[in-house]
mmCIF file with all atom_site columns, C-alpha atoms and ligand atoms in Angstrom:
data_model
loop_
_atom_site.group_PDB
_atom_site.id
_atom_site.type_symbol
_atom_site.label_atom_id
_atom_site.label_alt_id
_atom_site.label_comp_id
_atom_site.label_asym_id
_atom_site.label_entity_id
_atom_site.label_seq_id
_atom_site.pdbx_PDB_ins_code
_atom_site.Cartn_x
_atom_site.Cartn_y
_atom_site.Cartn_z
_atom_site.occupancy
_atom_site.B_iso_or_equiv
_atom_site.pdbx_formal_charge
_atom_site.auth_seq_id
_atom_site.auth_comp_id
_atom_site.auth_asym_id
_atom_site.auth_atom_id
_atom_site.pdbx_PDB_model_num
ATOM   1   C CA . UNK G 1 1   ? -12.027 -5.752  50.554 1.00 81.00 ? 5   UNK G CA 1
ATOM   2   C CA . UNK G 1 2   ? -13.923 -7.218  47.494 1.00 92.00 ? 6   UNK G CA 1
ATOM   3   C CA . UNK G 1 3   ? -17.267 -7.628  47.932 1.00 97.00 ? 7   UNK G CA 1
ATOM   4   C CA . UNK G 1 4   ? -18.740 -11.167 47.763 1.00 98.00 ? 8   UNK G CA 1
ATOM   5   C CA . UNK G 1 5   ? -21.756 -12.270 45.807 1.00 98.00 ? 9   UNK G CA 1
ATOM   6   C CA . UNK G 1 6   ? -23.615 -15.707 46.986 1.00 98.00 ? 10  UNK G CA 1
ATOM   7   C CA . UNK G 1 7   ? -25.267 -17.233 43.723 1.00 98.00 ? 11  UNK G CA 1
ATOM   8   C CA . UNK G 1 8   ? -27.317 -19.683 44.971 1.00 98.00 ? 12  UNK G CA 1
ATOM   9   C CA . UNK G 1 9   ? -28.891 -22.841 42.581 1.00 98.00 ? 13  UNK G CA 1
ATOM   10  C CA . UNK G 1 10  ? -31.639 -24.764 43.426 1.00 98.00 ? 14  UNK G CA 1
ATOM   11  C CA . UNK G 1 11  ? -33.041 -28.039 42.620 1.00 98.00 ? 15  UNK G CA 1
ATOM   12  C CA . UNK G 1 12  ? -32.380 -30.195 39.591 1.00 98.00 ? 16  UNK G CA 1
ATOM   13  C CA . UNK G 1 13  ? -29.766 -27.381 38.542 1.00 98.00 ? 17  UNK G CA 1
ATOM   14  C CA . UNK G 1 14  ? -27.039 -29.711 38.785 1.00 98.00 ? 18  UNK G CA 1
ATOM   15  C CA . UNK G 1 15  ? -28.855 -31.335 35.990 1.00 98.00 ? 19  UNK G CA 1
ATOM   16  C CA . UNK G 1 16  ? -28.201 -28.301 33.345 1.00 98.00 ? 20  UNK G CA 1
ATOM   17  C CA . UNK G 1 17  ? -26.831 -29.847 30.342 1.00 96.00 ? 21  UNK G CA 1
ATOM   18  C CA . UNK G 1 18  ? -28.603 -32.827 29.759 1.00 96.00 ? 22  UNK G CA 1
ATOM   19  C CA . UNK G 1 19  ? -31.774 -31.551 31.685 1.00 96.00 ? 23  UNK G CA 1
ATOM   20  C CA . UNK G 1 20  ? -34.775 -30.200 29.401 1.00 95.00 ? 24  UNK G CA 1
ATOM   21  C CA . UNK G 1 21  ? -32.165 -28.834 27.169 1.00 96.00 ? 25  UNK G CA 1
ATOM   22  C CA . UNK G 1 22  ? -34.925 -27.150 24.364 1.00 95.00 ? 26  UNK G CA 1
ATOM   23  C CA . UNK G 1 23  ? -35.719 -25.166 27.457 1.00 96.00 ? 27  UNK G CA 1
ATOM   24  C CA . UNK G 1 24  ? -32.932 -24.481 29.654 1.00 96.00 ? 28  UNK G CA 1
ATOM   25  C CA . UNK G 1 25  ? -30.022 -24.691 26.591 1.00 93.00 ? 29  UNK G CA 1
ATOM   26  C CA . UNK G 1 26  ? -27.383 -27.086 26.725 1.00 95.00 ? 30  UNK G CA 1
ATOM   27  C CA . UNK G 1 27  ? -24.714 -25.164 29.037 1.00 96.00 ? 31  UNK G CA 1
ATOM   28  C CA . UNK G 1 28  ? -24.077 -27.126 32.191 1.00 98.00 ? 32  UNK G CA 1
ATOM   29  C CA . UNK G 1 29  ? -24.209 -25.539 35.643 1.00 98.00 ? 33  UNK G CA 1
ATOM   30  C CA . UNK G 1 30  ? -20.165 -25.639 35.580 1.00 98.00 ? 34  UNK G CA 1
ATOM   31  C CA . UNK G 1 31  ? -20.300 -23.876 31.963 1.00 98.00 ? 35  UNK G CA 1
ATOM   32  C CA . UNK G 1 32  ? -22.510 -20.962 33.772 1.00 98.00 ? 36  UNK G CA 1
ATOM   33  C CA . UNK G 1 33  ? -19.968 -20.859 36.599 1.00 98.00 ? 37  UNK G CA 1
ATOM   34  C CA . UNK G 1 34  ? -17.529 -20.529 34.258 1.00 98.00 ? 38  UNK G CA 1
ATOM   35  C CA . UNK G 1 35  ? -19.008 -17.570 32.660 1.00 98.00 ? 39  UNK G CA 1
ATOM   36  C CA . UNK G 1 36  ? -20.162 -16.134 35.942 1.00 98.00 ? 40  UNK G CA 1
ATOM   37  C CA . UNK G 1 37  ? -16.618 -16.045 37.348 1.00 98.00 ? 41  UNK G CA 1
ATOM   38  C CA . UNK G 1 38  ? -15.105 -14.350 34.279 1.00 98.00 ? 42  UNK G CA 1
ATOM   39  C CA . UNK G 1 39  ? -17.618 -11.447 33.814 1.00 98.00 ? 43  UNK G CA 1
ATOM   40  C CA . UNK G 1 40  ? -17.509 -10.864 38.107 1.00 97.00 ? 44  UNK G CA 1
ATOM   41  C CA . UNK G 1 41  ? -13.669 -10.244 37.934 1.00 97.00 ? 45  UNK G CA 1
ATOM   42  C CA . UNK G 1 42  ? -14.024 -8.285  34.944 1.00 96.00 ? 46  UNK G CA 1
ATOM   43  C CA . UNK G 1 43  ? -16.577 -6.383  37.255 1.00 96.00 ? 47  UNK G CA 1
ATOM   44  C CA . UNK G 1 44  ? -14.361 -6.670  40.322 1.00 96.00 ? 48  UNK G CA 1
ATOM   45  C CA . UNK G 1 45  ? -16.562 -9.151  42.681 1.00 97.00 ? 49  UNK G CA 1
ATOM   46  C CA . UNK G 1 46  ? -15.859 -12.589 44.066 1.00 98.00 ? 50  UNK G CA 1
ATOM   47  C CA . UNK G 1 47  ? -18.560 -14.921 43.408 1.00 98.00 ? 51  UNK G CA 1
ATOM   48  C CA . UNK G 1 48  ? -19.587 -17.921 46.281 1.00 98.00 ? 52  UNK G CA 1
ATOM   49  C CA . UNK G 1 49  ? -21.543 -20.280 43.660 1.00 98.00 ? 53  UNK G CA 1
ATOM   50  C CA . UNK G 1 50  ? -23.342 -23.291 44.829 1.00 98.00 ? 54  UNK G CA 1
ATOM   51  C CA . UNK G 1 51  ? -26.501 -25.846 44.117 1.00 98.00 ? 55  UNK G CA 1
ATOM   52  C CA . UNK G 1 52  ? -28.007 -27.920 46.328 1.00 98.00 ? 56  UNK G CA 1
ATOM   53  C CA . UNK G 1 53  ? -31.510 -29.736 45.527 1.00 98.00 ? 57  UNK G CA 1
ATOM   54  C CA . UNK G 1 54  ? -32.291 -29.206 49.070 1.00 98.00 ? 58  UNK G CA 1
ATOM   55  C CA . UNK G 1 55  ? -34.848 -26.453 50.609 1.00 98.00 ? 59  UNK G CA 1
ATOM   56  C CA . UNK G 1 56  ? -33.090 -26.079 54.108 1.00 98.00 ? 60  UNK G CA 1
ATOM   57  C CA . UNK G 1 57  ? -30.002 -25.725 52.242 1.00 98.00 ? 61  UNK G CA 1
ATOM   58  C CA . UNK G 1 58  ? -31.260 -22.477 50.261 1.00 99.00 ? 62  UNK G CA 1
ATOM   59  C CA . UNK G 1 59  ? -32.345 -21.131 53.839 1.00 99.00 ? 63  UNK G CA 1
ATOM   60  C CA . UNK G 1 60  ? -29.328 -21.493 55.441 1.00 98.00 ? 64  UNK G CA 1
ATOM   61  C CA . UNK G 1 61  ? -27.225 -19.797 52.614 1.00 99.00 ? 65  UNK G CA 1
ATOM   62  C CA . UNK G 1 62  ? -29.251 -17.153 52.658 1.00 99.00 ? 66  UNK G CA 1
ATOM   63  C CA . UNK G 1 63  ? -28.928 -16.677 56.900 1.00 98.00 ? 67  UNK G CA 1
ATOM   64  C CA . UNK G 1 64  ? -25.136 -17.506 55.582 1.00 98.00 ? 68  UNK G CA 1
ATOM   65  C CA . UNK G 1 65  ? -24.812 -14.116 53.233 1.00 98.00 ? 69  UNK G CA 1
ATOM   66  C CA . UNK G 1 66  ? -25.827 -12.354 55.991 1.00 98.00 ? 70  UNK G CA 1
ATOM   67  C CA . UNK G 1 67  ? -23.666 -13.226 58.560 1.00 98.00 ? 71  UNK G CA 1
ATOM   68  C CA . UNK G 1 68  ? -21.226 -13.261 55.919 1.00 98.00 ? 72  UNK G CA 1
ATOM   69  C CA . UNK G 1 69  ? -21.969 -9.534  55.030 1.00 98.00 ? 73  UNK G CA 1
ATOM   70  C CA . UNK G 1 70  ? -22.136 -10.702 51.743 1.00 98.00 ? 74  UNK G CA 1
ATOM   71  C CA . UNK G 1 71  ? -22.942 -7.735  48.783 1.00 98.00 ? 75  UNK G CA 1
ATOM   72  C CA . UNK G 1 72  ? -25.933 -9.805  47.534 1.00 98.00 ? 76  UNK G CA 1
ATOM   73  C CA . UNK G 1 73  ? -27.762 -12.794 46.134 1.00 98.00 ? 77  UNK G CA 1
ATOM   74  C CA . UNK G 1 74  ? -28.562 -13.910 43.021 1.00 98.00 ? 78  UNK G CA 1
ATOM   75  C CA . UNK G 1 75  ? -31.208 -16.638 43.550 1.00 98.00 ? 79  UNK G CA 1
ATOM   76  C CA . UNK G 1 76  ? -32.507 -19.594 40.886 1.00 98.00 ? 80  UNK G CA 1
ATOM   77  C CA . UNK G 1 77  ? -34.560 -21.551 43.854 1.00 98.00 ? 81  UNK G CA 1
ATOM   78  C CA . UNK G 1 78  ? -35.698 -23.812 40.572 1.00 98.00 ? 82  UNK G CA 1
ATOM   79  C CA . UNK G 1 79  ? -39.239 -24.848 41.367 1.00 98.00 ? 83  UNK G CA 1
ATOM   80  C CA . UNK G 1 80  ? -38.736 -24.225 45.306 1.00 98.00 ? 84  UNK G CA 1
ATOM   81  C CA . UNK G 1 81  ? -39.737 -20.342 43.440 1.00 98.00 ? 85  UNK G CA 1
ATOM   82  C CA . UNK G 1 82  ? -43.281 -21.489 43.353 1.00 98.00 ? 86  UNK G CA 1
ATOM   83  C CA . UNK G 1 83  ? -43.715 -23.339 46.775 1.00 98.00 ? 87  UNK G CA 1
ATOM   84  C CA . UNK G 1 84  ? -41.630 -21.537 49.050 1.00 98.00 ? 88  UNK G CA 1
ATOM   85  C CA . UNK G 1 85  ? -43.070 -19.845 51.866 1.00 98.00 ? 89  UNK G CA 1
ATOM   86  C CA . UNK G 1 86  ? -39.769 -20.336 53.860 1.00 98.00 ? 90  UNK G CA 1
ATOM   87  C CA . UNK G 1 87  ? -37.713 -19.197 51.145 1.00 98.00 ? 91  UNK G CA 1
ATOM   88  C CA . UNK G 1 88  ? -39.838 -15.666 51.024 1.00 98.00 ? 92  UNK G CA 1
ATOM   89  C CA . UNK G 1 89  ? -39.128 -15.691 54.916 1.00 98.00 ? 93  UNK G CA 1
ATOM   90  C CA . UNK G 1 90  ? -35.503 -16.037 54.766 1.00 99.00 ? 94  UNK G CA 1
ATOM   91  C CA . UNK G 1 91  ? -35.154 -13.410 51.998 1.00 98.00 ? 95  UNK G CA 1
ATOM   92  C CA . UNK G 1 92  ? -37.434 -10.930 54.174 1.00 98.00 ? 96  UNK G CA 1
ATOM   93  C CA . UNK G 1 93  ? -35.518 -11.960 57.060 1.00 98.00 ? 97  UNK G CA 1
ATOM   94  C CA . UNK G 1 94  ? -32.178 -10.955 56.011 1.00 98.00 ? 98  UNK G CA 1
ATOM   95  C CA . UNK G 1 95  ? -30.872 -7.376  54.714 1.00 98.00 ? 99  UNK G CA 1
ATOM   96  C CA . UNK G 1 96  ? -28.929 -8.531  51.756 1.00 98.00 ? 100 UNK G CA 1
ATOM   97  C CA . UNK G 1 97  ? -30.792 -7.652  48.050 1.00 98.00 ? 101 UNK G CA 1
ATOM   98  C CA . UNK G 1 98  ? -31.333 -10.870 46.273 1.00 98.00 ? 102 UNK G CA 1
ATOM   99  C CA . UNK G 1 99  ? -31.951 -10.942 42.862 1.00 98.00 ? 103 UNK G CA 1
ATOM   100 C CA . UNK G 1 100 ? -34.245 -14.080 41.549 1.00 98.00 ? 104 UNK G CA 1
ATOM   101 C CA . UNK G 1 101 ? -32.873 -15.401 38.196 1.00 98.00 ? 105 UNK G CA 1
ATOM   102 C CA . UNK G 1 102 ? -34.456 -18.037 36.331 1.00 98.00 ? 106 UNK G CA 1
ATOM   103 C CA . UNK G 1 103 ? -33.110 -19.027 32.535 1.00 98.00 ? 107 UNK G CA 1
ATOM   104 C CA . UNK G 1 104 ? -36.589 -19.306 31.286 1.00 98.00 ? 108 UNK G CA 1
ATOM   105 C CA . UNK G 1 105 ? -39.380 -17.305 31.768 1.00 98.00 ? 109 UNK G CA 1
ATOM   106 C CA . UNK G 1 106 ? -41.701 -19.451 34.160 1.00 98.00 ? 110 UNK G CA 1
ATOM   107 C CA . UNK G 1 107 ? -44.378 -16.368 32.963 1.00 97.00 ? 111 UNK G CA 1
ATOM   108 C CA . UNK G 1 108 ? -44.584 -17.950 29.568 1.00 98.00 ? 112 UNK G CA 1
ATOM   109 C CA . UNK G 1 109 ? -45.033 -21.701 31.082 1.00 98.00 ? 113 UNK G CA 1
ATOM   110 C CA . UNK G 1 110 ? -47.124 -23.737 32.813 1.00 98.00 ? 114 UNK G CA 1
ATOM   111 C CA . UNK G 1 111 ? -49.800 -21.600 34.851 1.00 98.00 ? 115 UNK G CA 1
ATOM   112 C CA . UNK G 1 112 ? -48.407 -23.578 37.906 1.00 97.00 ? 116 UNK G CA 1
ATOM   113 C CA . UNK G 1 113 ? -45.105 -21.304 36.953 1.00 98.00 ? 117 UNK G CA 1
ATOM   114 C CA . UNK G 1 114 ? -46.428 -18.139 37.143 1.00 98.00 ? 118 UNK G CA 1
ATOM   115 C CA . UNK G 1 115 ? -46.953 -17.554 40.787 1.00 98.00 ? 119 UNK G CA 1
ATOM   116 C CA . UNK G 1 116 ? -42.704 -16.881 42.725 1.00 98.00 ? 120 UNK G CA 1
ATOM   117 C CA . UNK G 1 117 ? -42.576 -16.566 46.344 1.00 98.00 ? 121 UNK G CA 1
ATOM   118 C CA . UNK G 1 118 ? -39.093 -15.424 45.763 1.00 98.00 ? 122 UNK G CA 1
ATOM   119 C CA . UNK G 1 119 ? -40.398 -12.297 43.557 1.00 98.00 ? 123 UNK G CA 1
ATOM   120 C CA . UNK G 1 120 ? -42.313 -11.182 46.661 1.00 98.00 ? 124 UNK G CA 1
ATOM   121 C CA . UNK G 1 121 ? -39.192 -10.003 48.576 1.00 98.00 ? 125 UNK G CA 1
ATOM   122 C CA . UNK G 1 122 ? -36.700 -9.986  46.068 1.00 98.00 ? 126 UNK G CA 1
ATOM   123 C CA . UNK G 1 123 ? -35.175 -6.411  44.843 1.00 98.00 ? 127 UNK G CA 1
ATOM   124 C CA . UNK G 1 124 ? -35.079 -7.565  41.163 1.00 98.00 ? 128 UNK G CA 1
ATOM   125 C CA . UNK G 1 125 ? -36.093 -10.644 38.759 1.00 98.00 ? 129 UNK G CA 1
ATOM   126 C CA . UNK G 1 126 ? -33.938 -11.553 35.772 1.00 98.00 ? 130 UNK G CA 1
ATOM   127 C CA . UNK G 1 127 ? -35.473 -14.180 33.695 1.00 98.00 ? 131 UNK G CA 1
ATOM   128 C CA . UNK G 1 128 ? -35.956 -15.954 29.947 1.00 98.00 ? 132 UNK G CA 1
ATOM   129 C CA . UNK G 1 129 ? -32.019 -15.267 29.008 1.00 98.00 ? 133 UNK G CA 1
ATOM   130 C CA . UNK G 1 130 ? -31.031 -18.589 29.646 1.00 97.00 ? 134 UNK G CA 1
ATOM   131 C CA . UNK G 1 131 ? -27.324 -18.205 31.208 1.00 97.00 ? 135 UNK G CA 1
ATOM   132 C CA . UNK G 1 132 ? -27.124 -14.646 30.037 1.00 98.00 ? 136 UNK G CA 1
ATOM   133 C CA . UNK G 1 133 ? -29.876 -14.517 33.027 1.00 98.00 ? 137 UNK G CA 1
ATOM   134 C CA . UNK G 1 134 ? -26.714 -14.672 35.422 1.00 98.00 ? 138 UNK G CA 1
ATOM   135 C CA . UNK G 1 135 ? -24.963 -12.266 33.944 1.00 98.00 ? 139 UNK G CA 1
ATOM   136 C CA . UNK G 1 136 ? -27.255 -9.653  33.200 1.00 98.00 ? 140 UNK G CA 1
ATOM   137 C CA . UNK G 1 137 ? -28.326 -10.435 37.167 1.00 98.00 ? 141 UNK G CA 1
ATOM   138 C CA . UNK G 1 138 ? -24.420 -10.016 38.311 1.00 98.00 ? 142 UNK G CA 1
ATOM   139 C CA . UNK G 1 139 ? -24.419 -6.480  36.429 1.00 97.00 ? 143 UNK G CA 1
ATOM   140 C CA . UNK G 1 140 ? -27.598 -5.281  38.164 1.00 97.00 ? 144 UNK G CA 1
ATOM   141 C CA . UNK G 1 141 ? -25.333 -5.640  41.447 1.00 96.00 ? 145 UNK G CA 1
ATOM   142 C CA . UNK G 1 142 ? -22.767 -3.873  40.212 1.00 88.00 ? 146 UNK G CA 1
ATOM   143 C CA . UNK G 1 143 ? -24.736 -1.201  39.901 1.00 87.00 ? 147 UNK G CA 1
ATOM   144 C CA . UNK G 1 144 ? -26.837 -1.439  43.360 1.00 84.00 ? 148 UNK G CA 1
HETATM 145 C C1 . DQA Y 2 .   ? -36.177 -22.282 36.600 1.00 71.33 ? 219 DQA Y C1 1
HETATM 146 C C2 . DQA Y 2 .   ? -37.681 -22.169 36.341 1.00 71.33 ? 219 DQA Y C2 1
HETATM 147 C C3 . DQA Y 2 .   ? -38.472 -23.012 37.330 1.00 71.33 ? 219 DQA Y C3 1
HETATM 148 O O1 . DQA Y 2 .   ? -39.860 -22.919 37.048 1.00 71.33 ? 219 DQA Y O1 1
HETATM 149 C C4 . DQA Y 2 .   ? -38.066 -24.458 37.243 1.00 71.33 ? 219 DQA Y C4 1
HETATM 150 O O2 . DQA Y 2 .   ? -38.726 -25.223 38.222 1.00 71.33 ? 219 DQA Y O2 1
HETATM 151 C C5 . DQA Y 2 .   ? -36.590 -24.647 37.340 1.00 71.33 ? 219 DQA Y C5 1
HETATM 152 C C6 . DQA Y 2 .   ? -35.736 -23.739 36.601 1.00 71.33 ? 219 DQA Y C6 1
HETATM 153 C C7 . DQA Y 2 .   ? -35.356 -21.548 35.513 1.00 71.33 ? 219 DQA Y C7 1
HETATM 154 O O3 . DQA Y 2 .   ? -34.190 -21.255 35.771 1.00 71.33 ? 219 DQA Y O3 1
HETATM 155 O O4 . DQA Y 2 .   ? -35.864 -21.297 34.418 1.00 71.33 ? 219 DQA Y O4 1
HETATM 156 O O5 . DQA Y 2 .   ? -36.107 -25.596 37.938 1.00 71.33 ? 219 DQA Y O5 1
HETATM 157 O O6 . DQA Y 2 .   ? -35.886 -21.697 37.841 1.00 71.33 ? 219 DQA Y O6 1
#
């Protein structure tokens, strides 16, 4: 059976594109999909992609990838990262790797950045690529 990645996108995501585009590049979250979906059949995974500006959401697809047995998660919980106590939680809660991705590197920004709840339990961090973030993120499960 093919294994199943969840790539989960968090707030204002939708908004790639138009959104801060000096920062985050001018590739919309469908462009990224795109790309996402090509390079995971090339590496033989199926890919579950989905955004919702939502906390609660995040939590439940995470509890989701585990009762779906899924093969991992590649997480950009946008700036739920640097609040999230409940995020850390359900990431420490479940036994699926996730893999934090950001397209920038929040290390180089704002101090307010700096600090990710997410990096606490996450098995890896793939950041400052902008889309190629995803990508180099899908690879590292390959490889798991
Ligand atoms: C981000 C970085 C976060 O600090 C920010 O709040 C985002 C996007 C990134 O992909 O670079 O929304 O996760």
């Amino acid at each position: 059976m093919t294994a199943t990645v969840f790539l989960l996108n968090g707030p204002n995501l939708n908004l790639l594109g138009s959104r801060e585009p000096d920062i985050y590049g001018s590739q919309t979250l469908c462009d990224i999909e795109a790309m996402v979906r090509d390079r995971a059949n090339d590496l033989g995974l199926a890919v579950d992609f989905r955004q919702s500006n939502h906390e609660g959401d995040l939590v439940d697809w995470l509890h989701e990838a585990q009762r779906e047995g899924a093969r991992a998660v590649l997480l950009n919980a946008g700036a739920y990262t640097h609040t999230s106590i409940a995020l850390l939680d359900a990431i420490k809660a479940i036994a699926v790797p996730v893999i934090e991705v950001h397209l920038s590197d929040p290390g180089t920004r704002e101090p307010f950045r700096h600090h990710s709840y997410v990096a606490i339990a996450a098995v890896a961090t793939v950041q400052g690529l902008g889309a190629q973030s995803y990508i180099v993120a899908l690879e590292k499960v390959a490889a798991l």
